[in-house]
Short mmCIF file of C-alpha atoms and ligand atoms in Angstrom, two decimals:
data_model
loop_
_atom_site.label_atom_id
_atom_site.label_comp_id
_atom_site.label_asym_id
_atom_site.label_seq_id
_atom_site.Cartn_x
_atom_site.Cartn_y
_atom_site.Cartn_z
CA MET A 1 87.97 78.59 89.03
CA SER A 2 86.62 75.34 87.44
CA ARG A 3 83.05 74.73 88.18
CA LYS A 4 82.03 71.67 90.12
CA SER A 5 80.85 68.63 88.27
CA TYR A 6 78.89 65.67 89.41
CA LYS A 7 79.02 62.26 87.85
CA ILE A 8 75.45 60.95 87.94
CA ALA A 9 74.50 57.35 86.84
CA VAL A 10 71.09 57.49 85.33
CA ILE A 11 68.86 54.38 85.36
CA PRO A 12 65.64 55.28 83.61
CA GLY A 13 64.24 51.83 84.09
CA ASP A 14 60.87 50.51 82.68
CA GLY A 15 57.43 51.71 82.13
CA ILE A 16 57.00 55.37 82.85
CA GLY A 17 60.48 55.51 84.31
CA PRO A 18 62.11 57.08 81.23
CA GLU A 19 59.43 59.77 80.82
CA VAL A 20 59.79 60.92 84.41
CA VAL A 21 63.44 60.85 84.44
CA ALA A 22 63.52 62.90 81.36
CA GLU A 23 61.68 65.67 83.29
CA GLY A 24 63.91 65.25 86.32
CA LEU A 25 66.99 65.66 84.10
CA LYS A 26 65.46 68.66 82.37
CA VAL A 27 65.00 70.41 85.82
CA LEU A 28 68.46 69.28 87.00
CA HIS A 29 70.19 70.73 83.85
CA ALA A 30 68.39 74.14 84.26
CA VAL A 31 69.13 74.40 87.92
CA ALA A 32 72.84 73.42 87.25
CA ARG A 33 73.12 76.12 84.73
CA LYS A 34 71.83 78.59 87.15
CA HIS A 35 73.97 77.55 90.03
CA ASN A 36 77.11 77.01 88.00
CA PHE A 37 77.70 73.35 88.39
CA SER A 38 77.60 70.67 85.74
CA LEU A 39 76.29 67.18 85.48
CA ASP A 40 78.23 64.35 83.86
CA LEU A 41 75.61 61.79 83.03
CA ALA A 42 75.99 58.16 82.22
CA GLU A 43 72.99 56.05 81.33
CA PHE A 44 72.50 52.42 82.27
CA ASP A 45 69.73 50.21 80.88
CA PHE A 46 69.07 47.80 83.90
CA GLY A 47 65.54 46.69 84.27
CA GLY A 48 62.90 44.64 82.73
CA LYS A 49 63.55 45.47 79.03
CA ARG A 50 67.28 44.38 79.25
CA TYR A 51 66.39 41.33 81.36
CA LEU A 52 63.94 40.12 78.67
CA ARG A 53 66.47 40.74 76.01
CA THR A 54 69.72 39.27 77.70
CA GLY A 55 68.55 37.44 80.77
CA GLU A 56 70.83 39.71 82.70
CA LEU A 57 69.82 41.49 85.84
CA LEU A 58 72.65 43.36 87.42
CA PRO A 59 76.15 42.15 86.48
CA GLU A 60 78.80 42.25 89.31
CA SER A 61 80.89 44.62 87.30
CA ALA A 62 77.93 47.11 87.11
CA VAL A 63 77.96 47.39 90.99
CA ALA A 64 81.68 48.20 90.92
CA GLY A 65 81.10 50.83 88.13
CA LEU A 66 78.29 52.43 89.92
CA LYS A 67 80.58 53.09 92.99
CA ALA A 68 82.53 55.54 90.80
CA PHE A 69 79.64 57.98 90.57
CA ASN A 70 78.52 60.77 92.85
CA ALA A 71 74.92 59.57 92.85
CA ILE A 72 72.40 57.45 91.07
CA PHE A 73 69.13 58.75 89.63
CA LEU A 74 66.55 55.95 89.06
CA GLY A 75 63.08 56.04 87.45
CA GLY A 76 61.47 52.74 88.21
CA ILE A 77 62.02 49.06 87.69
CA GLY A 78 59.30 46.51 86.91
CA HIS A 79 57.89 44.88 83.83
CA PRO A 80 54.44 43.27 83.27
CA ASP A 81 56.16 40.39 81.23
CA VAL A 82 58.49 39.49 84.16
CA LYS A 83 57.27 37.42 87.12
CA PRO A 84 56.93 39.65 90.20
CA GLY A 85 60.02 39.58 92.55
CA ILE A 86 62.77 38.88 90.05
CA LEU A 87 63.52 42.49 89.00
CA GLU A 88 62.81 43.78 92.48
CA ARG A 89 65.22 41.34 94.10
CA GLY A 90 67.67 41.21 91.15
CA VAL A 91 68.06 44.88 90.56
CA LEU A 92 66.48 47.13 93.15
CA LEU A 93 67.09 45.30 96.21
CA LYS A 94 70.34 44.03 95.00
CA LEU A 95 71.54 47.64 94.41
CA ARG A 96 70.47 48.46 97.98
CA PHE A 97 72.40 45.61 99.54
CA ALA A 98 75.48 45.77 97.21
CA LEU A 99 75.93 49.53 97.61
CA ASP A 100 74.92 49.25 101.28
CA LEU A 101 72.17 51.92 100.90
CA TYR A 102 71.26 51.46 104.55
CA ILE A 103 68.81 54.45 104.84
CA ASN A 104 65.69 54.87 102.95
CA LEU A 105 64.68 58.44 103.39
CA ARG A 106 61.17 59.47 102.66
CA PRO A 107 60.00 62.99 103.44
CA VAL A 108 56.31 63.28 103.92
CA LYS A 109 55.20 66.83 103.17
CA LEU A 110 51.95 68.02 102.14
CA TYR A 111 52.25 71.05 99.74
CA GLU A 112 49.67 73.82 99.32
CA ASN A 113 46.88 73.05 96.90
CA VAL A 114 47.63 69.32 97.01
CA ARG A 115 44.56 67.22 97.96
CA THR A 116 45.06 64.95 100.98
CA PRO A 117 42.51 62.29 101.73
CA LEU A 118 42.71 63.43 105.37
CA ARG A 119 39.80 65.73 105.92
CA ASP A 120 40.75 68.88 107.87
CA LYS A 121 44.54 68.38 107.51
CA SER A 122 46.68 71.12 105.97
CA PRO A 123 50.33 71.67 105.16
CA GLU A 124 51.03 72.70 108.70
CA ASP A 125 49.90 69.16 109.99
CA ILE A 126 51.90 66.96 107.52
CA ASP A 127 55.60 67.69 107.42
CA TYR A 128 57.81 64.98 108.73
CA VAL A 129 60.39 62.49 107.48
CA VAL A 130 60.58 58.72 107.61
CA ILE A 131 63.87 57.20 108.14
CA ARG A 132 63.47 53.48 107.08
CA GLU A 133 66.25 51.06 107.76
CA ASN A 134 66.91 49.69 104.21
CA THR A 135 69.23 46.67 104.32
CA GLY A 136 68.12 44.48 107.25
CA GLY A 137 65.14 42.82 108.86
CA LEU A 138 62.81 40.56 106.81
CA TYR A 139 64.42 41.88 103.72
CA THR A 140 67.65 39.86 104.32
CA GLY A 141 65.76 36.88 102.71
CA VAL A 142 66.89 34.52 105.63
CA GLY A 143 64.38 31.76 106.08
CA GLU A 144 63.42 28.21 105.06
CA PHE A 145 60.59 25.87 104.23
CA GLN A 146 60.22 22.80 106.40
CA ARG A 147 58.51 19.73 104.97
CA LYS A 148 57.65 21.75 101.83
CA GLY A 149 54.54 20.65 100.11
CA SER A 150 53.40 18.42 102.87
CA PRO A 151 50.27 19.13 104.84
CA ASP A 152 52.10 20.24 107.85
CA GLU A 153 54.46 22.50 106.02
CA VAL A 154 56.30 25.43 107.78
CA ALA A 155 57.79 28.52 106.38
CA VAL A 156 60.12 30.74 108.23
CA GLN A 157 61.23 34.21 107.31
CA SER A 158 63.58 35.90 109.81
CA MET A 159 63.72 39.48 110.97
CA ILE A 160 67.42 39.87 111.56
CA TYR A 161 69.29 42.84 112.92
CA SER A 162 72.77 43.31 114.26
CA ARG A 163 73.49 45.95 116.74
CA PRO A 164 75.78 47.87 114.32
CA GLN A 165 73.00 47.88 111.63
CA VAL A 166 70.47 49.33 114.07
CA GLU A 167 72.92 51.74 115.53
CA ARG A 168 74.07 53.35 112.31
CA CYS A 169 70.49 53.79 111.21
CA VAL A 170 69.45 55.41 114.55
CA ARG A 171 72.33 57.63 114.60
CA TYR A 172 71.82 58.76 111.04
CA ALA A 173 68.25 59.56 112.22
CA PHE A 174 69.37 61.68 115.11
CA GLU A 175 71.93 63.52 112.87
CA LEU A 176 69.35 64.19 110.42
CA MET A 177 66.86 65.60 112.91
CA ARG A 178 69.62 67.88 114.25
CA ARG A 179 70.39 69.14 110.63
CA ARG A 180 66.77 69.54 109.82
CA HIS A 181 66.29 71.89 112.59
CA SER A 182 69.71 73.76 112.49
CA ALA A 183 68.10 76.95 111.63
CA GLN A 184 64.77 76.67 113.35
CA PRO A 185 63.31 74.36 116.09
CA TRP A 186 60.36 72.15 115.06
CA ARG A 187 57.14 74.00 115.39
CA GLY A 188 55.42 71.17 117.26
CA LEU A 189 57.49 71.70 120.38
CA SER A 190 55.78 73.20 123.56
CA GLU A 191 57.17 76.32 125.28
CA GLU A 192 58.41 74.12 128.12
CA GLN A 193 60.21 71.59 125.66
CA LEU A 194 61.93 74.58 123.95
CA ARG A 195 62.99 75.88 127.28
CA LYS A 196 64.49 72.38 127.99
CA GLY A 197 66.63 72.83 124.83
CA TYR A 198 64.81 70.65 122.53
CA ARG A 199 64.85 71.49 118.84
CA ALA A 200 63.58 68.39 117.13
CA LYS A 201 61.64 65.13 117.85
CA LEU A 202 62.46 61.64 116.78
CA THR A 203 59.86 58.85 117.25
CA LEU A 204 60.98 55.11 117.23
CA CYS A 205 58.30 52.94 115.46
CA GLY A 206 58.49 49.46 116.56
CA LYS A 207 56.52 46.53 118.21
CA THR A 208 58.06 45.99 121.48
CA ASN A 209 55.12 44.20 122.80
CA VAL A 210 55.28 41.33 120.35
CA LEU A 211 58.63 41.32 118.57
CA THR A 212 60.45 41.04 121.82
CA TYR A 213 63.97 40.38 120.52
CA VAL A 214 64.22 42.75 117.44
CA PHE A 215 62.60 45.68 119.08
CA ASP A 216 64.25 45.17 122.38
CA LEU A 217 67.56 45.77 120.55
CA TRP A 218 66.13 48.79 118.58
CA GLU A 219 64.78 50.36 121.81
CA ARG A 220 67.91 49.85 123.87
CA VAL A 221 70.07 51.27 121.05
CA PHE A 222 67.60 54.13 120.37
CA TYR A 223 67.67 55.36 123.92
CA GLU A 224 71.53 54.88 124.25
CA VAL A 225 72.18 56.92 121.04
CA ALA A 226 69.64 59.53 122.20
CA LYS A 227 71.94 60.42 125.26
CA GLU A 228 74.28 61.97 122.69
CA TYR A 229 71.52 64.12 121.19
CA PRO A 230 69.90 66.05 124.21
CA ASP A 231 68.58 68.48 121.69
CA VAL A 232 66.23 65.85 120.13
CA LEU A 233 63.14 64.96 122.00
CA THR A 234 62.54 61.12 121.88
CA ASP A 235 59.25 59.24 121.56
CA TYR A 236 58.13 55.66 121.00
CA CYS A 237 55.12 54.32 119.19
CA HIS A 238 53.97 50.77 118.20
CA VAL A 239 53.73 50.41 114.47
CA ASP A 240 49.91 49.78 114.54
CA ALA A 241 49.36 52.82 116.62
CA ILE A 242 51.49 54.80 114.42
CA CYS A 243 49.12 54.27 111.51
CA ILE A 244 46.29 55.56 113.65
CA TYR A 245 48.34 58.91 114.42
CA MET A 246 49.60 59.21 110.82
CA VAL A 247 45.92 59.58 109.75
CA GLU A 248 44.35 61.33 112.86
CA SER A 249 47.11 63.54 114.10
CA PRO A 250 50.17 63.67 111.82
CA GLY A 251 51.19 66.95 113.34
CA ARG A 252 52.70 65.04 116.19
CA PHE A 253 55.59 63.70 113.94
CA ASP A 254 58.81 65.44 112.97
CA GLY A 255 60.90 62.35 112.28
CA ILE A 256 60.06 58.67 112.44
CA VAL A 257 62.81 56.03 112.51
CA THR A 258 61.98 52.40 111.83
CA GLU A 259 63.06 48.96 110.61
CA ASN A 260 62.72 47.98 106.90
CA MET A 261 59.37 46.22 106.58
CA PHE A 262 57.46 48.54 108.91
CA GLY A 263 59.07 51.47 107.05
CA ASP A 264 57.95 50.04 103.63
CA ILE A 265 54.40 49.85 104.86
CA ILE A 266 54.10 53.04 106.79
CA THR A 267 55.69 55.05 103.96
CA ASP A 268 53.00 54.09 101.48
CA LEU A 269 50.43 55.27 103.87
CA ALA A 270 52.44 58.28 104.49
CA ALA A 271 52.61 58.91 100.72
CA ALA A 272 48.83 58.70 100.43
CA THR A 273 48.33 61.44 103.15
CA GLN A 274 50.77 63.65 101.28
CA GLY A 275 48.75 63.50 98.03
CA GLY A 276 49.73 60.14 96.51
CA MET A 277 52.29 58.56 94.47
CA GLY A 278 52.49 61.49 92.00
CA ILE A 279 54.43 63.50 94.57
CA ALA A 280 56.43 61.17 97.04
CA PRO A 281 60.31 61.21 96.48
CA SER A 282 62.88 58.99 98.29
CA GLY A 283 66.57 58.49 98.65
CA ASN A 284 68.43 55.31 99.37
CA ILE A 285 71.29 56.50 101.23
CA ASN A 286 74.85 55.24 102.06
CA PRO A 287 76.25 58.33 103.95
CA ALA A 288 79.79 57.32 103.05
CA GLY A 289 79.25 55.90 99.58
CA VAL A 290 77.31 56.55 96.54
CA SER A 291 73.44 56.98 97.15
CA MET A 292 70.45 56.23 94.84
CA PHE A 293 67.38 58.42 94.40
CA GLU A 294 64.11 57.21 93.12
CA PRO A 295 60.43 58.25 93.12
CA VAL A 296 58.23 56.00 95.42
CA HIS A 297 55.83 55.15 92.73
CA GLY A 298 56.62 52.23 90.39
CA THR A 299 56.59 51.89 86.66
CA ALA A 300 52.88 52.31 86.06
CA PRO A 301 52.90 50.15 82.78
CA ALA A 302 49.36 50.98 81.95
CA PHE A 303 50.16 54.60 81.52
CA THR A 304 53.39 54.24 79.60
CA GLY A 305 54.08 56.49 76.63
CA GLN A 306 50.97 58.60 77.15
CA GLY A 307 52.59 61.57 78.85
CA VAL A 308 50.11 61.70 81.52
CA VAL A 309 51.99 60.82 84.64
CA ASN A 310 53.02 63.44 87.15
CA PRO A 311 56.73 64.08 87.13
CA VAL A 312 56.81 66.00 90.40
CA ALA A 313 57.76 62.94 92.49
CA THR A 314 60.88 62.48 90.28
CA ILE A 315 61.63 66.29 90.27
CA LEU A 316 61.40 66.25 93.97
CA THR A 317 63.75 63.28 93.97
CA ALA A 318 66.20 65.20 92.00
CA MET A 319 65.79 67.82 94.68
CA MET A 320 66.81 65.28 97.30
CA MET A 321 69.71 64.22 95.31
CA LEU A 322 71.01 67.79 95.12
CA GLN A 323 70.55 68.13 98.87
CA HIS A 324 72.63 65.13 99.29
CA LEU A 325 75.37 66.39 97.05
CA GLY A 326 75.50 69.61 99.04
CA GLU A 327 73.85 71.89 96.46
CA ASP A 328 71.39 73.32 99.02
CA LYS A 329 70.58 76.47 97.14
CA ALA A 330 69.76 74.61 93.92
CA ALA A 331 67.55 72.13 95.89
CA GLN A 332 65.69 74.94 97.45
CA ASP A 333 65.06 76.55 94.02
CA ILE A 334 63.66 73.36 92.80
CA GLU A 335 61.31 73.09 95.74
CA ALA A 336 60.14 76.75 95.28
CA ALA A 337 59.56 76.18 91.59
CA VAL A 338 57.65 72.92 92.24
CA LYS A 339 55.48 74.63 94.82
CA LYS A 340 54.52 77.31 92.27
CA VAL A 341 53.60 74.68 89.56
CA ILE A 342 51.68 72.55 91.96
CA LYS A 343 49.44 75.53 92.67
CA GLY A 344 48.39 75.58 89.14
CA MET A 345 47.67 71.84 88.92
CA LYS A 346 44.17 70.58 88.82
CA SER A 347 45.19 67.40 90.66
CA MET A 348 48.19 65.32 91.34
CA LEU A 349 46.59 62.28 89.94
CA VAL A 350 47.66 60.45 86.70
CA GLY A 351 46.02 62.20 83.73
CA GLN A 352 44.36 64.97 85.90
CA MET A 353 47.23 67.41 86.20
CA GLY A 354 45.87 69.74 83.54
CA TYR A 355 49.23 69.39 81.87
CA SER A 356 51.10 66.69 80.16
CA THR A 357 54.20 65.11 81.81
CA SER A 358 56.50 67.27 79.77
CA GLU A 359 54.64 70.38 80.05
CA ALA A 360 54.73 70.01 83.82
CA GLY A 361 58.53 69.62 83.73
CA ASP A 362 58.77 72.68 81.42
CA LEU A 363 56.75 74.69 83.88
CA VAL A 364 59.06 73.87 86.70
CA VAL A 365 62.09 74.89 84.63
CA LYS A 366 60.23 78.21 83.72
CA ASN A 367 59.67 78.91 87.38
CA LEU A 368 63.27 78.24 88.52
C1 IPM B 1 59.78 50.27 97.92
C2 IPM B 1 59.20 49.09 97.24
C3 IPM B 1 60.31 47.87 97.34
C4 IPM B 1 60.36 47.58 98.65
C5 IPM B 1 59.77 46.70 96.42
C6 IPM B 1 59.62 47.16 94.97
C7 IPM B 1 60.92 45.67 96.55
O1 IPM B 1 57.99 48.64 97.61
O2 IPM B 1 60.79 50.82 97.58
O3 IPM B 1 59.16 50.65 98.92
O4 IPM B 1 59.67 46.69 99.17
O5 IPM B 1 61.31 48.16 99.37
MN1 MN B 2 57.19 50.07 99.14
#
């Protein structure tokens, strides 16, 4: 029987991107050998360096080319010599829109031995997933200036959502919650909730008291779709309140679904509670197309080339990519190995792991 092969587009990007991507690939190759599949890699140089050299951000042909891959593995995009916004909009956000990566999936999990700034919180308290809508809302870039430059100038930026956009995101979230607890119901459910047949919980994060159009739509769609998922307990939280709970009682969350900008903000807070940027992975997902996986951290230009950044976020990102490709066993192996390596790390912070970037990657491979 021929073994499975996955075509992966690799975009190492800028700054520390290539360093962490190298560790991610090291682990991917090792786990592929063990589980008898192979990776067919193609590297792309999109990012700040290419832009400065050629003036090119993301050619149209590149988008078409990327659609032929099974997944995209991205390090980080951003360059200190490029004005903020150009690379973000021209490469990262452009990929999200062009490939219709409408889900940004961000697991929030505190691992053993990782220091959280939340006093008295332990791994049992922090284990949920944020499903952030990834192509709509304020990120559509719709807006205008009125009387620009005049003393009574007005700027408008519109939060736009269509029903299909909200519905596909909410539906993805419910499906994910069901999958997440296919083996075991969520531990946060009460006896009574279990008796009623609930296995998972999904919280809608919005702002229905102020954003009376957009979240009216989100709320209606959320409860309509919920009827099809009687096994998923539903809850609603305003975005400001959710920030309190994420800090004071994160154990109340199993899954949070929210719009794009709120999701951007709350997932940085969430990443801080799980030990910071050295550990937070993410996936930009199009369930019917090619998806892109990237660590939440940026390019950290100040640390480039020093071998001091933590590759765990990227290695866990590789794990998410394998989960997405259906290589569940391989993904579980990566997580188990990462857990062991983390136990031996002095800290998750840059320069304080007790290992270099490549030593940390080697250790994960050794523990596979
Ligand atoms: C993220 C980032 C991006 C975003 C930036 C770089 C445009 O902060 O992936 O969360 O706002 O989505
Ligand atoms: Mn962000």
